[in-house]
Each structure stands twice: as structure tokens, then as C-alpha cells.
Amino acid sequence: MSESDSSVPSKKAPPPVLYSFPNPDDLSKGLASFVLAAQDEALKKQDTFKLAVSGGSLPKVLGQDLIGRQDVKWDKWEVFFADERVVPLDHEDSNYKAVDEHLFSKVPIPKEHIHVINTDILSDPEAVADDYEKQMIATFVGSDAIAFPRFDLILLGIGPDGHTCSLFPGHELLEENDGWVAYLTDSPKPPSTRITLTFPVLNHAHRVAFVATGAGKQDILSRVLDNPSEGLPCSKVKVVSPGQVYYFSDDAATAKVKYQASEWVASFRL
């Protein structure tokens, strides 16, 4: 793991693509089409579709229009968490529990393809992070990743302070250059103890998609997209070319955004 940079990629990052939908239902349909396109593109080249997901409101949006579709190859999905709270898997703060409730429990993803934290070592968050990184190393060995893994897709939320994963404004983990998975015990948002993917991992993905809905996201989405030099964590996700960062939002969330949105095409293809 010797690549020298973290949040700034080694190649010029393309500008993010913003899609703004009239309402959350239309956004969910668009996101489902996008995820399926990423799935199909990945499975042309490899046996599994490797993705990482966040918690929060994302699992509900993700599952809404994917569950029940015949063209989802659930048996080929291999899922990691972009961040996780160091709590038991059935705890109300667990990202696994949130995604399980809205997605995993309703679809046939093989249990061994859902990568969770080791709950036997919760008292040692550093060990939890190390174990999770070892799970990733085992999964990505033999892929085209050398210093860092290349997820086919990472799905993220946007916090009200501009944080994503468990990478918070002003935190020392914003400068983590080498590790794949890091831990923190001082999260400004409870619970305080978490693990998170690092910027090098985010920035080496094939695609990263942020999902933000509702008027409550207006101010932060404008800051992230219209003033990236402010350096909020979301703005520091700059995927190495030929990868791409996307924002999936509704019109309520983008009401104050000046950044030019792209037109969504119903027959979306990558």
C-alpha cells in the first residue's frame, strides 16, 4: 500500500455528474437503473459485482426499486460497508442492521458475500478495522487493484456537515494516505467508535454515487458542489480517471445548487 496520495488522485479527476429528479420516487427508479448498469458492466469482466454501501436513509432508497426486479443478479453481489459503527450487528446504530432491514433480508445475496465487522472484538476498534481490511484484501486479491482495491460502485450519503462515510470535517483521518480501513473513537456524531473506508479507497473506485434528498440537504449540497475548494469531505471524493463521481438528488435538495445538472436518460447506460 504505497501510493502517495489520498484525496487528490494521481490522474486528473473528471468533474462530478449531478442528476436532479423531480421527487424521491423518480430518484429511486433512476438509482436502480444506474446500479444495474454498474452491475452489468462489472459482470462483463469478472465473476462478482463488488460494491460498498452506507447506512442512513440510503438503504431504503436503494431497495425501493431494486427488490423484485428480475435483472438483478443478487447471487453475484459482494457487499462491503463504506463505514460501520463498532456495535453489535443487531444494534439500532448498526449500518448492517439498516441495510439488512431494507435490502438484505428481502433479496438472495449469499450470506458469505455480505462482509460484516467481527463482533467478537468490538472492544478493540483497531482490531475491528484491521480485520475488515483483511476481508477486503482477501476479496480483491487477483483483481486489478494493487495498492488499493477498485470497487465497482460505492454508494454514499451526505451528512449535514459535509461528512461522508465516517470522514468528518477537520478530522485527522482526512489525511490518511495508506490504509484501506481506518478506525476512530472520537466521531462528532454518535456513536463515537466507528470504522471507515479511507479516501484512497473511495478515490480508486470505478464509480462513487452520492444520494441526497429533501430540502434539508439544500445548503450542504450547494456548499459541496458549488464551493469544492472549501474542502468538505464529500468534495474531496475525486475518483481517479477513468472513474466518475455522481450525485443523485431530488429537486428539493438541489434548489440552491448552481452547479449544472445533467439530463437523466431513462434508458441509462454506462
Coordinates of C-alpha atoms in Angstrom, one line a residue:
M1 CA 0.0 0.0 0.0
S2 CA 2.4 2.6 -1.2
E3 CA 0.5 5.1 -3.3
S4 CA 1.5 8.5 -2.2
D5 CA -1.8 10.4 -2.3
S6 CA -5.1 10.3 -0.6
S7 CA -7.9 12.6 -1.6
V8 CA -6.2 14.0 -4.7
P9 CA -6.0 11.3 -7.4
S10 CA -2.9 10.6 -9.4
K11 CA -4.7 11.5 -12.6
K12 CA -7.0 14.5 -13.2
A13 CA -10.4 13.7 -11.8
P14 CA -13.4 14.4 -14.1
P15 CA -16.0 16.8 -12.6
P16 CA -18.9 15.1 -10.8
V17 CA -22.1 14.4 -12.7
L18 CA -25.3 15.7 -11.0
Y19 CA -28.7 14.2 -11.6
S20 CA -31.7 16.0 -10.1
F21 CA -35.0 14.2 -10.1
P22 CA -38.5 15.7 -9.6
N23 CA -39.1 13.6 -6.5
P24 CA -37.6 10.8 -4.4
D25 CA -39.6 8.1 -6.2
D26 CA -38.2 9.1 -9.5
L27 CA -34.7 9.3 -7.9
S28 CA -35.1 5.7 -6.6
K29 CA -36.0 4.5 -10.1
G30 CA -33.0 6.3 -11.6
L31 CA -30.7 5.0 -9.0
A32 CA -31.9 1.4 -9.6
S33 CA -31.2 1.8 -13.3
F34 CA -27.7 3.2 -12.5
V35 CA -26.9 0.3 -10.1
L36 CA -28.0 -2.3 -12.6
A37 CA -25.9 -0.7 -15.3
A38 CA -22.9 -0.8 -13.0
Q39 CA -23.7 -4.4 -12.1
D40 CA -23.9 -5.4 -15.8
E41 CA -20.7 -3.6 -16.7
A42 CA -18.8 -5.3 -13.8
L43 CA -20.0 -8.8 -14.7
K44 CA -18.8 -8.5 -18.2
K45 CA -15.2 -8.5 -16.8
Q46 CA -15.4 -10.5 -13.5
D47 CA -17.5 -13.0 -11.5
T48 CA -18.9 -10.7 -8.9
F49 CA -20.2 -7.1 -8.6
K50 CA -18.2 -5.5 -5.8
L51 CA -19.9 -2.6 -4.0
A52 CA -19.7 -0.7 -0.8
V53 CA -22.8 0.9 0.8
S54 CA -23.5 3.4 3.6
G55 CA -26.3 3.4 6.1
G56 CA -28.7 6.3 7.0
S57 CA -31.5 6.8 4.5
L58 CA -29.6 5.2 1.6
P59 CA -30.7 1.6 2.1
K60 CA -34.4 2.4 1.8
V61 CA -33.9 4.4 -1.4
L62 CA -31.6 1.7 -2.8
G63 CA -34.0 -1.2 -2.1
Q64 CA -37.2 0.6 -3.2
D65 CA -36.9 -0.2 -6.9
L66 CA -34.4 -3.0 -6.9
I67 CA -36.3 -5.5 -4.8
G68 CA -38.3 -7.8 -7.1
R69 CA -36.6 -7.0 -10.3
Q70 CA -35.6 -10.0 -12.4
D71 CA -32.5 -8.4 -13.9
V72 CA -30.7 -8.1 -10.6
K73 CA -28.1 -10.8 -10.2
W74 CA -28.1 -10.9 -6.4
D75 CA -26.0 -14.1 -6.3
K76 CA -23.2 -12.1 -7.9
W77 CA -23.2 -9.2 -5.5
E78 CA -20.4 -8.8 -3.0
V79 CA -21.1 -6.1 -0.4
F80 CA -18.9 -4.2 2.0
F81 CA -19.8 -1.3 4.2
A82 CA -18.3 2.2 3.4
D83 CA -18.4 2.7 7.2
E84 CA -19.7 0.9 10.2
R85 CA -20.4 1.7 13.8
V86 CA -18.5 -0.6 16.2
V87 CA -21.6 -2.1 17.8
P88 CA -23.3 -5.5 17.6
L89 CA -25.0 -6.2 14.3
D90 CA -28.5 -6.1 15.8
H91 CA -27.8 -2.7 17.5
E92 CA -30.0 0.2 16.4
D93 CA -26.9 2.1 15.3
S94 CA -25.5 -0.6 13.1
N95 CA -25.4 0.2 9.4
Y96 CA -25.6 -3.5 8.7
K97 CA -29.0 -3.6 10.5
A98 CA -30.3 -0.7 8.4
V99 CA -29.3 -2.3 5.1
D100 CA -30.5 -5.7 6.3
E101 CA -33.9 -4.3 7.1
H102 CA -34.4 -2.6 3.8
L103 CA -32.5 -4.9 1.4
F104 CA -30.5 -7.9 2.6
S105 CA -33.5 -9.6 4.3
K106 CA -35.5 -9.3 1.1
V107 CA -33.1 -10.5 -1.5
P108 CA -31.0 -13.6 -2.1
I109 CA -27.5 -12.2 -1.7
P110 CA -25.3 -15.1 -0.4
K111 CA -24.6 -14.6 3.2
E112 CA -20.8 -15.1 2.6
H113 CA -20.9 -12.2 0.1
I114 CA -22.1 -9.7 2.8
H115 CA -19.0 -8.6 4.7
V116 CA -19.6 -7.5 8.3
I117 CA -17.4 -6.5 11.1
N118 CA -16.1 -9.1 13.6
T119 CA -18.3 -8.6 16.6
D120 CA -16.1 -10.8 18.8
I121 CA -13.5 -8.0 19.0
L122 CA -15.7 -4.9 19.5
S123 CA -13.7 -3.8 22.5
D124 CA -10.7 -3.2 20.2
P125 CA -11.7 -0.9 17.3
E126 CA -8.2 -1.0 15.8
A127 CA -8.5 -4.8 15.5
V128 CA -12.0 -4.4 14.0
A129 CA -10.6 -2.2 11.3
D130 CA -7.6 -4.5 10.7
D131 CA -9.9 -7.5 10.4
Y132 CA -12.2 -5.7 8.0
E133 CA -9.3 -4.6 5.8
K134 CA -8.1 -8.3 5.7
Q135 CA -11.6 -9.3 4.4
M136 CA -11.2 -6.7 1.7
I137 CA -7.7 -7.9 0.8
A138 CA -8.9 -11.5 0.5
T139 CA -11.7 -10.4 -1.8
F140 CA -9.6 -8.1 -4.1
V141 CA -6.6 -10.3 -4.4
G142 CA -6.2 -11.1 -8.1
S143 CA -8.2 -8.1 -9.2
D144 CA -6.6 -5.1 -11.0
A145 CA -6.1 -3.3 -7.7
I146 CA -2.5 -3.3 -6.3
A147 CA -2.1 -0.6 -3.7
F148 CA -5.9 -0.1 -3.3
P149 CA -9.0 -2.0 -4.2
R150 CA -11.2 -0.9 -7.0
F151 CA -14.8 -1.2 -6.1
D152 CA -17.2 -1.3 -9.0
L153 CA -19.5 1.0 -7.1
I154 CA -19.6 2.9 -3.8
L155 CA -22.9 4.3 -2.6
L156 CA -22.6 7.1 -0.1
G157 CA -24.7 9.7 1.8
I158 CA -24.0 13.3 2.6
G159 CA -24.1 14.4 6.2
P160 CA -25.4 17.9 7.2
D161 CA -21.8 18.9 7.9
G162 CA -20.5 17.5 4.6
H163 CA -19.1 14.3 6.1
T164 CA -19.3 11.0 4.2
C165 CA -18.6 7.5 5.4
S166 CA -17.2 8.4 8.8
L167 CA -14.8 11.0 7.4
F168 CA -15.7 14.2 9.3
P169 CA -14.6 17.8 8.6
G170 CA -11.3 18.6 10.3
H171 CA -10.7 15.1 11.4
E172 CA -7.2 13.6 11.2
L173 CA -8.5 10.7 9.1
L174 CA -8.9 13.1 6.2
E175 CA -5.1 12.8 5.8
E176 CA -4.9 9.0 5.9
N177 CA -2.9 8.0 2.9
D178 CA -2.1 4.3 3.3
G179 CA -4.7 2.2 5.0
W180 CA -7.8 0.8 3.3
V181 CA -9.9 0.8 6.5
A182 CA -9.4 3.2 9.5
Y183 CA -11.0 3.5 12.9
L184 CA -11.9 6.4 15.1
T185 CA -13.1 6.7 18.6
D186 CA -14.0 10.4 18.6
S187 CA -16.7 10.7 16.0
P188 CA -18.6 14.0 16.4
K189 CA -21.8 12.2 15.6
P190 CA -22.7 9.3 18.0
P191 CA -21.8 6.5 18.3
S192 CA -18.2 7.7 18.7
T193 CA -16.4 4.5 17.7
R194 CA -16.5 3.5 14.1
I195 CA -14.5 2.2 11.2
T196 CA -14.5 3.7 7.7
L197 CA -13.1 3.4 4.2
T198 CA -10.4 5.9 3.5
F199 CA -10.1 8.5 0.7
P200 CA -7.6 6.4 -1.3
V201 CA -10.2 3.6 -1.4
L202 CA -13.0 5.9 -2.3
N203 CA -10.9 7.6 -5.0
H204 CA -9.9 4.4 -6.7
A205 CA -13.4 3.1 -7.2
H206 CA -14.8 2.8 -10.7
R207 CA -17.8 4.8 -9.6
V208 CA -18.9 6.7 -6.5
A209 CA -22.5 7.8 -6.2
F210 CA -23.8 10.2 -3.5
V211 CA -27.5 10.1 -2.7
A212 CA -29.2 13.2 -1.1
T213 CA -32.9 14.0 -0.9
G214 CA -35.1 16.6 0.7
A215 CA -34.9 20.3 1.4
G216 CA -32.7 19.6 4.5
K217 CA -29.8 18.9 2.1
Q218 CA -30.1 22.2 0.2
D219 CA -27.4 24.2 2.0
I220 CA -24.8 21.4 2.3
L221 CA -25.3 20.2 -1.3
S222 CA -24.7 23.7 -2.5
R223 CA -21.5 24.0 -0.4
V224 CA -20.2 20.6 -1.7
L225 CA -20.9 21.2 -5.4
D226 CA -20.6 25.0 -5.7
N227 CA -17.7 25.6 -3.4
P228 CA -15.5 22.4 -3.6
S229 CA -12.4 24.5 -2.5
E230 CA -14.0 24.6 1.0
G231 CA -12.6 21.1 1.2
L232 CA -15.6 19.4 2.8
P233 CA -15.1 15.6 2.9
C234 CA -17.7 15.0 0.2
S235 CA -15.9 17.4 -2.1
K236 CA -12.7 15.5 -1.5
V237 CA -14.0 12.4 -3.2
K238 CA -12.4 12.8 -6.6
V239 CA -12.3 9.5 -8.3
V240 CA -9.2 8.6 -10.4
S241 CA -9.9 8.8 -14.1
P242 CA -11.5 7.0 -15.9
G243 CA -13.7 6.6 -12.8
Q244 CA -16.5 9.0 -12.1
V245 CA -18.4 10.6 -9.2
Y246 CA -22.1 11.0 -9.4
Y247 CA -24.7 12.9 -7.3
F248 CA -28.3 11.5 -7.3
S249 CA -30.6 14.2 -5.7
D250 CA -34.2 15.4 -6.0
D251 CA -35.2 18.9 -6.9
A252 CA -35.9 19.8 -3.3
A253 CA -32.2 19.1 -2.4
T254 CA -30.8 20.9 -5.4
A255 CA -32.9 24.1 -5.1
K256 CA -29.9 26.2 -4.1
V257 CA -27.3 24.4 -6.2
K258 CA -25.8 26.4 -9.1
Y259 CA -23.8 23.5 -10.4
Q260 CA -25.1 22.4 -13.8
A261 CA -27.2 19.2 -13.6
S262 CA -27.1 16.6 -16.4
E263 CA -30.2 15.3 -18.0
W264 CA -31.2 11.9 -16.9
V265 CA -32.0 9.4 -19.7
A266 CA -34.5 6.7 -18.9
S267 CA -32.5 4.2 -20.9
F268 CA -29.3 4.9 -19.0
R269 CA -26.2 3.0 -19.9
L270 CA -22.6 3.3 -18.7

